[in-house]
XYZ file of C-alpha atoms in Angstrom:
604
model
C 70.070 109.624 65.278
C 70.842 111.845 61.649
C 73.221 113.946 63.927
C 75.177 110.624 64.441
C 75.219 110.075 61.298
C 75.734 113.193 59.445
C 79.321 112.989 62.006
C 80.054 109.535 61.151
C 79.956 110.513 57.141
C 81.724 113.834 57.966
C 84.414 111.645 59.293
C 84.860 109.265 56.708
C 84.454 111.973 54.231
C 88.030 113.438 55.992
C 89.670 110.069 56.754
C 89.086 109.654 52.727
C 90.720 112.675 51.947
C 94.054 112.473 53.487
C 96.678 110.146 54.324
C 96.557 109.991 57.888
C 99.469 109.504 60.908
C 99.429 106.411 63.014
C 98.041 108.703 65.623
C 95.321 109.877 63.891
C 94.654 106.358 62.501
C 93.738 105.813 66.166
C 92.026 108.741 67.320
C 89.729 107.875 63.981
C 89.340 104.937 64.980
C 88.239 105.371 68.529
C 85.909 108.166 67.173
C 84.132 105.732 64.922
C 83.915 103.084 67.530
C 82.437 105.738 69.991
C 79.751 106.663 67.018
C 78.880 102.861 66.883
C 80.881 101.933 63.570
C 82.906 98.507 63.383
C 84.454 98.824 60.670
C 85.572 95.624 58.490
C 88.577 96.381 56.772
C 91.614 99.123 56.840
C 90.251 102.549 55.319
C 90.536 103.594 52.048
C 93.532 103.801 50.438
C 94.976 107.116 49.505
C 94.300 107.998 45.893
C 97.829 109.821 45.659
C 99.450 105.629 45.383
C 96.017 103.789 44.080
C 98.975 101.281 42.520
C 100.786 100.505 45.174
C 97.165 100.093 47.914
C 95.804 98.034 44.684
C 99.339 95.702 45.038
C 98.970 95.073 49.156
C 97.415 92.218 50.487
C 93.953 93.635 51.484
C 94.597 94.712 55.473
C 91.707 94.969 58.087
C 90.295 92.881 61.076
C 89.481 89.532 61.020
C 86.874 88.221 62.652
C 87.387 88.139 66.566
C 90.284 90.488 65.822
C 90.986 94.637 66.737
C 94.235 95.230 65.207
C 96.836 97.177 67.596
C 95.539 100.658 67.303
C 92.585 99.510 68.981
C 94.916 98.216 72.154
C 97.065 101.225 72.146
C 94.047 104.103 74.169
C 94.135 101.841 77.139
C 98.005 100.353 77.148
C 99.496 103.006 76.042
C 102.828 101.591 77.271
C 102.416 98.343 76.086
C 102.254 99.652 72.568
C 105.041 101.495 72.747
C 107.311 99.168 73.549
C 106.226 96.690 71.146
C 106.249 99.110 68.461
C 110.163 99.736 69.286
C 110.324 96.011 68.166
C 111.563 94.055 65.166
C 108.582 91.974 65.874
C 106.503 95.265 64.295
C 108.585 95.584 61.382
C 108.716 91.717 60.016
C 106.630 93.384 57.422
C 106.171 96.566 56.358
C 104.694 98.931 53.317
C 107.631 99.280 50.518
C 108.797 103.359 51.335
C 111.678 105.557 52.181
C 111.085 104.930 55.269
C 110.816 101.256 54.988
C 113.311 100.304 52.149
C 116.993 100.410 53.494
C 118.466 99.214 50.561
C 119.724 101.643 47.625
C 117.479 101.598 44.677
C 119.860 103.503 42.995
C 120.072 102.037 39.162
C 122.654 99.270 39.652
C 122.194 96.590 37.960
C 121.921 93.180 39.786
C 122.797 89.828 38.313
C 122.955 86.076 38.946
C 123.345 83.280 36.602
C 122.448 85.371 33.520
C 119.652 86.779 34.432
C 119.708 90.675 35.608
C 117.741 93.496 37.073
C 117.962 97.076 37.734
C 116.628 98.303 40.856
C 115.331 101.914 40.393
C 113.635 104.616 42.506
C 111.160 107.252 41.798
C 109.529 109.579 43.619
C 109.362 107.519 46.548
C 108.674 104.450 44.846
C 111.001 101.415 44.726
C 110.795 99.362 41.080
C 112.888 96.669 39.385
C 113.119 96.530 35.945
C 114.501 93.075 33.959
C 117.741 94.406 31.440
C 116.246 91.862 28.609
C 112.591 92.960 28.195
C 111.962 96.051 30.337
C 109.287 95.020 32.054
C 108.960 96.537 35.625
C 107.369 95.402 39.186
C 106.458 97.647 41.598
C 108.112 96.664 44.651
C 105.583 96.822 47.149
C 106.244 95.703 50.506
C 109.362 94.357 52.322
C 110.444 91.538 55.142
C 112.905 92.614 57.954
C 114.205 94.982 59.474
C 117.244 94.062 61.542
C 119.773 91.533 59.980
C 118.578 91.027 56.512
C 115.761 92.934 53.964
C 113.544 91.094 50.680
C 111.430 92.923 48.933
C 108.022 91.351 47.082
C 106.835 92.160 43.872
C 103.089 92.081 42.559
C 103.425 89.545 39.969
C 100.353 89.870 36.593
C 98.289 87.467 38.634
C 97.984 89.287 41.869
C 100.440 87.168 44.041
C 103.222 88.576 45.549
C 107.021 86.965 44.859
C 110.164 87.580 46.541
C 112.736 89.565 44.273
C 115.592 87.088 43.404
C 118.319 89.295 46.056
C 117.935 90.307 49.543
C 120.066 92.789 51.575
C 122.622 92.599 54.486
C 121.991 95.566 56.291
C 125.141 94.795 58.195
C 127.706 94.733 55.381
C 125.522 97.393 53.609
C 125.271 95.352 50.264
C 122.887 93.471 48.120
C 123.312 89.280 47.594
C 121.512 87.090 45.180
C 118.726 85.427 47.521
C 120.577 81.808 46.227
C 123.578 82.915 47.766
C 121.846 83.816 50.918
C 120.916 80.404 51.980
C 123.644 76.754 53.107
C 122.730 75.021 50.354
C 123.993 73.078 47.547
C 124.556 75.684 44.625
C 122.535 75.903 41.832
C 123.578 74.862 38.363
C 123.072 77.675 35.688
C 120.051 75.622 34.186
C 118.504 75.785 37.118
C 114.707 77.051 37.502
C 114.629 79.979 39.705
C 112.965 78.824 42.872
C 110.107 81.193 43.425
C 108.854 82.460 46.746
C 105.367 83.421 47.302
C 104.308 85.075 50.309
C 100.468 83.883 50.429
C 101.880 80.467 49.937
C 103.849 80.218 53.661
C 105.253 83.445 55.031
C 102.287 85.152 55.742
C 101.863 82.095 58.621
C 104.459 83.737 60.986
C 105.313 87.176 59.517
C 102.084 88.969 59.441
C 99.131 88.881 62.224
C 95.419 87.693 62.074
C 95.714 85.611 58.507
C 95.232 84.818 56.168
C 91.708 85.107 56.046
C 89.011 85.372 52.723
C 87.889 89.532 53.207
C 84.612 88.219 51.928
C 84.323 87.264 55.605
C 84.117 90.580 56.686
C 83.014 92.521 53.229
C 81.509 90.237 50.870
C 82.043 92.620 47.862
C 85.758 91.958 48.178
C 87.462 89.634 45.952
C 90.511 89.375 46.864
C 91.872 85.773 48.259
C 94.423 87.156 50.657
C 94.147 88.923 53.945
C 95.537 89.692 57.213
C 94.676 92.442 60.353
C 98.258 93.618 60.176
C 101.643 93.065 58.577
C 104.138 92.984 61.322
C 103.826 90.633 64.040
C 101.217 92.768 66.337
C 99.603 92.302 69.866
C 97.066 89.982 68.628
C 99.645 87.085 67.413
C 100.664 86.950 71.112
C 96.989 87.803 72.922
C 94.710 86.427 70.362
C 91.967 88.425 68.950
C 90.852 91.266 71.187
C 87.640 92.290 69.353
C 85.443 91.492 72.368
C 87.922 92.635 75.024
C 88.233 96.033 73.504
C 84.296 96.493 72.598
C 83.533 94.516 76.722
C 86.192 97.193 78.243
C 84.646 100.297 77.101
C 82.656 99.956 79.839
C 84.350 102.303 82.730
C 82.421 99.992 85.295
C 83.888 96.394 83.915
C 87.088 98.047 83.905
C 86.634 99.134 87.592
C 85.477 95.924 88.911
C 88.488 93.953 87.379
C 90.752 96.536 89.203
C 88.952 96.163 92.262
C 89.126 92.311 91.594
C 92.988 92.540 92.076
C 95.140 89.553 90.335
C 91.496 88.149 88.648
C 92.233 87.341 85.109
C 90.025 89.005 82.357
C 88.766 86.222 80.424
C 88.627 88.120 77.453
C 92.096 88.083 76.173
C 95.207 86.232 76.414
C 98.226 87.141 78.710
C 100.986 85.479 77.690
C 102.424 85.885 81.756
C 99.208 84.037 83.363
C 99.834 80.879 81.561
C 101.612 77.868 82.555
C 105.271 77.295 81.043
C 103.825 74.880 78.040
C 100.696 77.157 77.435
C 103.339 80.498 77.200
C 106.019 78.882 75.255
C 103.161 77.853 72.700
C 102.344 81.438 71.658
C 105.913 82.199 70.856
C 106.258 78.432 69.396
C 103.594 78.840 67.018
C 106.274 80.109 64.659
C 109.267 79.523 66.300
C 109.524 76.109 64.918
C 109.934 73.665 62.293
C 107.018 70.332 63.426
C 104.886 69.523 60.967
C 101.240 70.558 61.658
C 98.666 67.275 62.641
C 96.016 66.335 60.170
C 93.492 67.571 62.072
C 95.350 70.557 63.567
C 92.435 73.013 64.729
C 94.384 76.034 64.238
C 96.216 77.436 67.008
C 95.084 80.523 69.129
C 97.053 82.318 72.067
C 96.130 79.975 75.381
C 95.837 77.206 73.459
C 98.601 74.395 73.357
C 101.095 73.561 70.699
C 100.485 69.623 71.247
C 96.838 70.003 69.533
C 98.248 71.538 66.587
C 101.968 70.174 65.532
C 102.723 66.569 64.970
C 106.276 66.574 67.745
C 106.013 63.239 68.268
C 106.784 62.113 64.730
C 109.183 64.999 64.321
C 111.444 63.067 67.225
C 110.288 59.521 65.706
C 111.800 60.736 62.738
C 115.079 62.408 63.833
C 115.406 59.374 66.194
C 115.449 56.840 62.932
C 117.811 59.016 61.363
C 120.153 59.769 64.074
C 123.881 60.383 62.493
C 122.529 59.810 58.958
C 124.254 62.200 56.609
C 123.432 60.796 53.506
C 119.852 62.748 52.694
C 119.115 61.576 49.437
C 116.622 58.854 50.532
C 114.211 60.995 52.121
C 111.059 62.614 50.788
C 111.495 66.035 50.165
C 109.150 67.432 53.233
C 111.357 64.853 55.724
C 114.838 65.973 54.500
C 114.176 69.427 55.247
C 113.225 68.181 58.797
C 115.913 65.973 59.265
C 118.500 68.940 58.074
C 117.435 71.308 60.773
C 118.876 68.677 63.285
C 122.337 67.946 64.625
C 122.117 64.155 65.805
C 120.900 63.691 69.166
C 118.272 65.793 68.099
C 119.748 69.438 68.904
C 118.239 72.067 66.443
C 120.664 73.535 64.177
C 118.468 76.469 62.090
C 118.072 79.873 63.449
C 114.637 80.880 64.325
C 113.396 77.117 65.650
C 114.383 77.720 69.083
C 110.651 76.280 70.672
C 111.832 72.769 69.208
C 115.268 72.986 71.163
C 113.673 74.624 74.355
C 111.226 71.969 74.601
C 113.771 68.580 74.927
C 115.592 70.574 78.030
C 115.614 69.533 81.416
C 114.455 73.369 82.199
C 111.759 72.994 80.243
C 110.553 69.531 81.048
C 111.772 69.230 84.692
C 110.917 72.490 85.726
C 108.578 75.982 84.883
C 110.814 77.435 82.720
C 109.100 79.009 78.957
C 110.130 81.369 76.499
C 108.462 84.356 78.645
C 111.073 83.252 81.185
C 114.332 85.124 79.411
C 112.801 87.236 77.005
C 110.320 90.261 76.682
C 108.396 91.920 74.017
C 107.544 94.454 76.657
C 110.565 96.475 78.516
C 113.736 93.986 76.293
C 116.472 94.953 74.268
C 115.622 95.296 71.412
C 117.793 92.686 69.244
C 117.242 89.910 71.967
C 114.085 91.077 73.496
C 115.647 90.493 77.052
C 115.022 92.250 79.718
C 118.345 94.864 80.744
C 118.064 93.551 84.467
C 118.127 89.816 83.638
C 121.637 88.999 83.102
C 121.749 85.302 82.452
C 123.024 84.739 86.142
C 119.767 86.008 87.347
C 117.856 83.988 85.171
C 119.353 80.980 85.549
C 120.322 81.787 89.326
C 116.807 81.362 90.504
C 117.353 77.305 90.429
C 120.695 77.001 90.113
C 121.658 78.573 93.372
C 124.715 76.482 94.241
C 126.520 77.736 90.821
C 125.431 81.371 91.274
C 127.004 81.838 95.027
C 130.484 81.029 93.704
C 130.469 81.500 89.316
C 133.999 81.156 88.945
C 133.804 77.641 91.174
C 131.580 76.179 88.403
C 132.598 77.739 84.912
C 136.542 77.428 85.749
C 136.489 81.205 83.948
C 136.875 84.937 85.832
C 134.127 86.342 87.356
C 132.499 88.668 84.624
C 134.495 86.941 81.405
C 132.106 85.584 78.764
C 133.302 82.218 79.766
C 131.456 82.721 83.229
C 128.471 83.478 81.543
C 125.912 80.974 82.058
C 124.787 81.114 78.306
C 127.894 80.605 76.495
C 128.546 76.754 77.617
C 124.895 76.030 78.063
C 123.477 77.659 75.127
C 126.300 78.231 72.586
C 125.953 79.676 69.220
C 125.645 76.331 67.307
C 122.494 77.327 65.157
C 122.733 78.538 61.592
C 120.440 81.297 59.831
C 120.933 84.592 57.840
C 124.353 83.922 56.934
C 125.193 84.341 60.960
C 125.208 81.931 64.324
C 122.812 81.943 66.718
C 122.237 80.645 70.570
C 121.172 77.098 70.978
C 118.038 76.699 72.844
C 118.531 73.392 73.673
C 120.000 73.475 77.279
C 122.529 71.383 78.122
C 126.332 70.626 78.984
C 129.031 70.751 76.681
C 130.927 67.533 75.905
C 133.886 67.405 73.168
C 131.836 66.944 70.259
C 132.096 68.063 66.453
C 134.554 65.398 64.657
C 132.027 64.328 62.129
C 129.029 65.619 59.944
C 125.937 66.508 61.412
C 127.890 66.220 64.559
C 127.175 69.565 66.680
C 130.819 71.916 67.939
C 130.852 72.071 70.928
C 130.789 75.356 73.164
C 134.390 75.150 74.528
C 135.836 74.690 71.321
C 134.054 77.544 69.210
C 136.269 79.795 71.474
C 139.054 78.086 71.740
C 139.374 77.084 68.419
C 143.268 76.247 68.591
C 142.730 73.806 71.353
C 141.805 70.332 70.386
C 138.519 68.362 70.765
C 141.192 65.764 73.372
C 142.169 69.023 75.250
C 138.164 69.427 75.836
C 137.550 66.224 76.819
C 140.349 65.959 79.366
C 139.351 69.787 80.625
C 135.726 68.635 81.295
C 136.896 65.131 82.678
C 139.323 66.885 85.569
C 136.639 70.050 86.223
C 133.487 67.807 86.379
C 135.007 64.117 86.992
C 133.420 62.855 84.520
C 134.132 60.548 81.384
C 133.730 61.968 77.766
C 132.916 59.781 74.995
C 135.651 58.068 73.070
C 137.217 60.896 70.282
C 138.411 58.976 66.622
C 141.919 58.699 67.065
C 142.830 60.185 63.925
C 141.324 63.464 64.860
C 141.960 64.157 68.978
C 144.324 66.490 69.068
C 143.770 68.700 66.155
C 142.955 72.196 66.328
C 139.565 71.934 66.463
C 139.340 74.818 64.287
C 141.448 73.470 61.670
C 139.120 70.430 62.074
C 135.709 72.056 61.231
C 137.792 74.837 58.745
C 139.288 72.200 56.758
C 137.321 68.723 57.344
C 134.139 70.039 58.403
C 130.783 69.893 57.062
C 129.040 73.371 55.519
C 127.231 73.939 58.552
C 130.627 73.473 60.993
C 132.672 75.487 57.985
C 130.047 78.416 58.479
C 129.828 78.414 61.847
C 133.288 78.094 63.284
C 134.046 80.979 60.618
C 131.704 83.166 61.997
C 133.248 82.776 65.992
C 136.835 83.919 64.551
C 135.149 87.507 64.226
C 133.327 87.693 67.207
C 135.696 89.431 69.940
C 135.208 87.286 72.983
C 136.797 84.722 70.494
C 139.765 86.455 69.494
C 140.666 87.062 73.267
C 140.529 83.739 73.892
C 143.453 83.001 72.493
C 145.950 83.614 69.654
C 144.213 82.156 66.602
C 146.222 84.114 63.604
C 147.306 80.269 63.053
C 143.740 79.633 62.026
C 143.875 82.436 59.394
C 145.757 80.005 56.696
C 142.422 77.727 56.986
C 139.927 79.789 57.008
C 141.189 81.560 53.940
C 140.778 78.023 52.195
C 136.588 79.083 52.543
C 137.053 81.108 49.508
C 137.344 78.264 47.372
C 134.497 76.657 49.326
C 131.784 74.803 47.274
C 128.705 76.129 49.008
C 128.209 80.082 48.779
C 127.186 80.656 52.099
C 130.240 79.299 53.784
C 132.158 81.869 50.995
C 129.837 84.520 52.207
C 130.462 83.542 56.127
C 134.492 82.735 55.607
C 134.969 85.860 53.747
C 133.291 88.697 55.590
C 135.561 87.552 58.534
C 138.679 87.890 56.345
C 137.333 91.250 55.311
C 137.139 92.636 58.586
C 140.578 90.838 59.705
C 141.956 92.158 56.305
C 140.134 95.318 54.782
C 143.366 95.654 52.844
C 143.053 92.564 51.107
C 139.771 94.665 49.431
C 137.697 91.442 48.925
C 134.898 91.298 46.908
C 132.360 89.383 48.452
C 129.433 89.411 45.681
C 132.350 88.383 43.582
C 133.372 85.330 45.353
C 129.843 84.641 45.611
C 129.349 84.307 41.750
C 131.882 81.387 41.221
C 134.767 79.861 43.415
C 138.003 81.557 43.523
C 140.739 78.645 43.926
C 143.333 81.285 42.529
C 142.738 83.823 44.944
C 142.859 81.607 47.352
C 146.225 79.787 47.320
C 147.624 83.217 46.362
C 146.518 84.340 50.007
C 147.579 81.205 51.478
C 150.976 81.599 50.051
C 152.367 77.912 50.929
C 150.856 78.956 54.741
C 149.596 76.055 57.055
C 149.480 78.210 59.850
C 149.195 75.670 63.156
C 148.898 72.651 61.576
C 151.640 70.739 59.778
C 151.161 70.687 55.994
C 150.869 66.875 55.838
C 148.123 67.229 57.868
C 146.597 70.298 56.561
C 146.319 68.781 52.922
C 144.756 65.163 54.479
C 141.608 67.512 56.035
C 141.034 69.321 52.792
C 141.046 66.604 50.889
C 138.779 64.633 53.712
C 136.037 67.217 53.583
C 132.815 66.704 53.882
C 131.213 68.048 51.039
C 127.771 65.868 51.185
C 124.574 68.296 50.181
C 123.107 70.260 53.300
C 120.671 72.531 52.684
C 119.643 73.706 56.126
C 115.897 75.406 55.280
C 115.322 78.656 57.248
């Protein structure tokens, strides 16, 4: 007994005296577990950077949780495949290996408020140019498209720095310019985002909980098991699973039983479609929580936690509504997240689209029918062997037997891919488009506000909505809905770029940058329509349109942060040079005058 205590004391002393690698932390955890030690909170921080550790949320095992390091010993393959995902790096401690933005002393300015971004000895700071006050950057969110940074306030809360870093474009951007929303006025208050108020729920694992539940002497009000999206976010708390499976006899008995499930852990692949989809849907949704929400854990059904019936009723009651001023702020956020007809138009809310698809309602489609955290591509987490024809063809055998006959596009082309027509890029977020997850068939839509652009014309922007309607009717022997005569024969790209609402304008501009769209026809005559977006009233639209022009014309030297600060009519008119492209001047000017400028705010 005394020897065991001595071993524990020696091990704990060794841990406190050094900074541990991931492998060493796993080894230490296994050694402590083997000695019968149950640790509630994470190991003591290194004294070398106590300021950083004091500023971070408490990270430790909530009741019932064990952390991903406890999974690694028995599941090394699954651990490594998860470790390579963007889910793991969703939230990280700030350091030289994680911070991607240049903290090089430059000054960033938004609406008269400016700050310098600095790095000193591997530590990152934001400094007010007015007062000289400094805040330590202690944490970051994002590692794929955009990175946001969290500063510790005097009261201990973590507040988002009002600038983000776009990785693909390698530039800083004011946070207010990264959202598709009405332009803030100079005198408006800056919106403050607090990590513990919302981000913690989906951007970390096993939280938030009160650390006093584990260690009574800890007074911090927020704690999580892990900062990123880790094993237990999908499999549930693993404390009991890890403890019971330390006994090799139990593991052997389970193995001998063949396919018998282990009831101490949740495996989404053993759940039915509704319960499996609920695991992902907990975060990939916009629906409100029920008043009597019992709290979701993997293995439960989201219908017990989220109020989708109210959401669908709200959308039905406000279908085709474009002026949201009469709605409450919360209802407005919900309605603005959808196109009319109830199709999601904001990225990251894929669950709300999928559960209204016939493939989900009538078959057994779930998120893991197409996606895999273990072994999928890093960007989309789609297994390499699962191309869309194979995934869809498991049910749609007739279409798979002769793909060109069904798609009317050449085999191997983008137009022959199932997702191109049935999951087009009609959701917006992070200054880009993402695929709709409401699987349906294209129609010649996209002529009014909140009317989703159609898959055909997003590629063929030089063609009209009437062309799409005639083509679809001929191919599939159906009758398309009527299109307003004044808009029917105008090239869809011109219609969306000049007259569309803010989301339509952004999506059309993003598509014109994509290779498969550029290969679909001669789109150069749409360039004048794209140039008009440099003078768009919505900063995010200027960002997306300006980036497409920047890629097409690097010789123009467009300054996107400059475009973000104010509309530039003189620049737009100079680049237009009197051109109207494929649209006659009279039509060009008419469409510009009809631009749908109703306020839109896409709640990402």
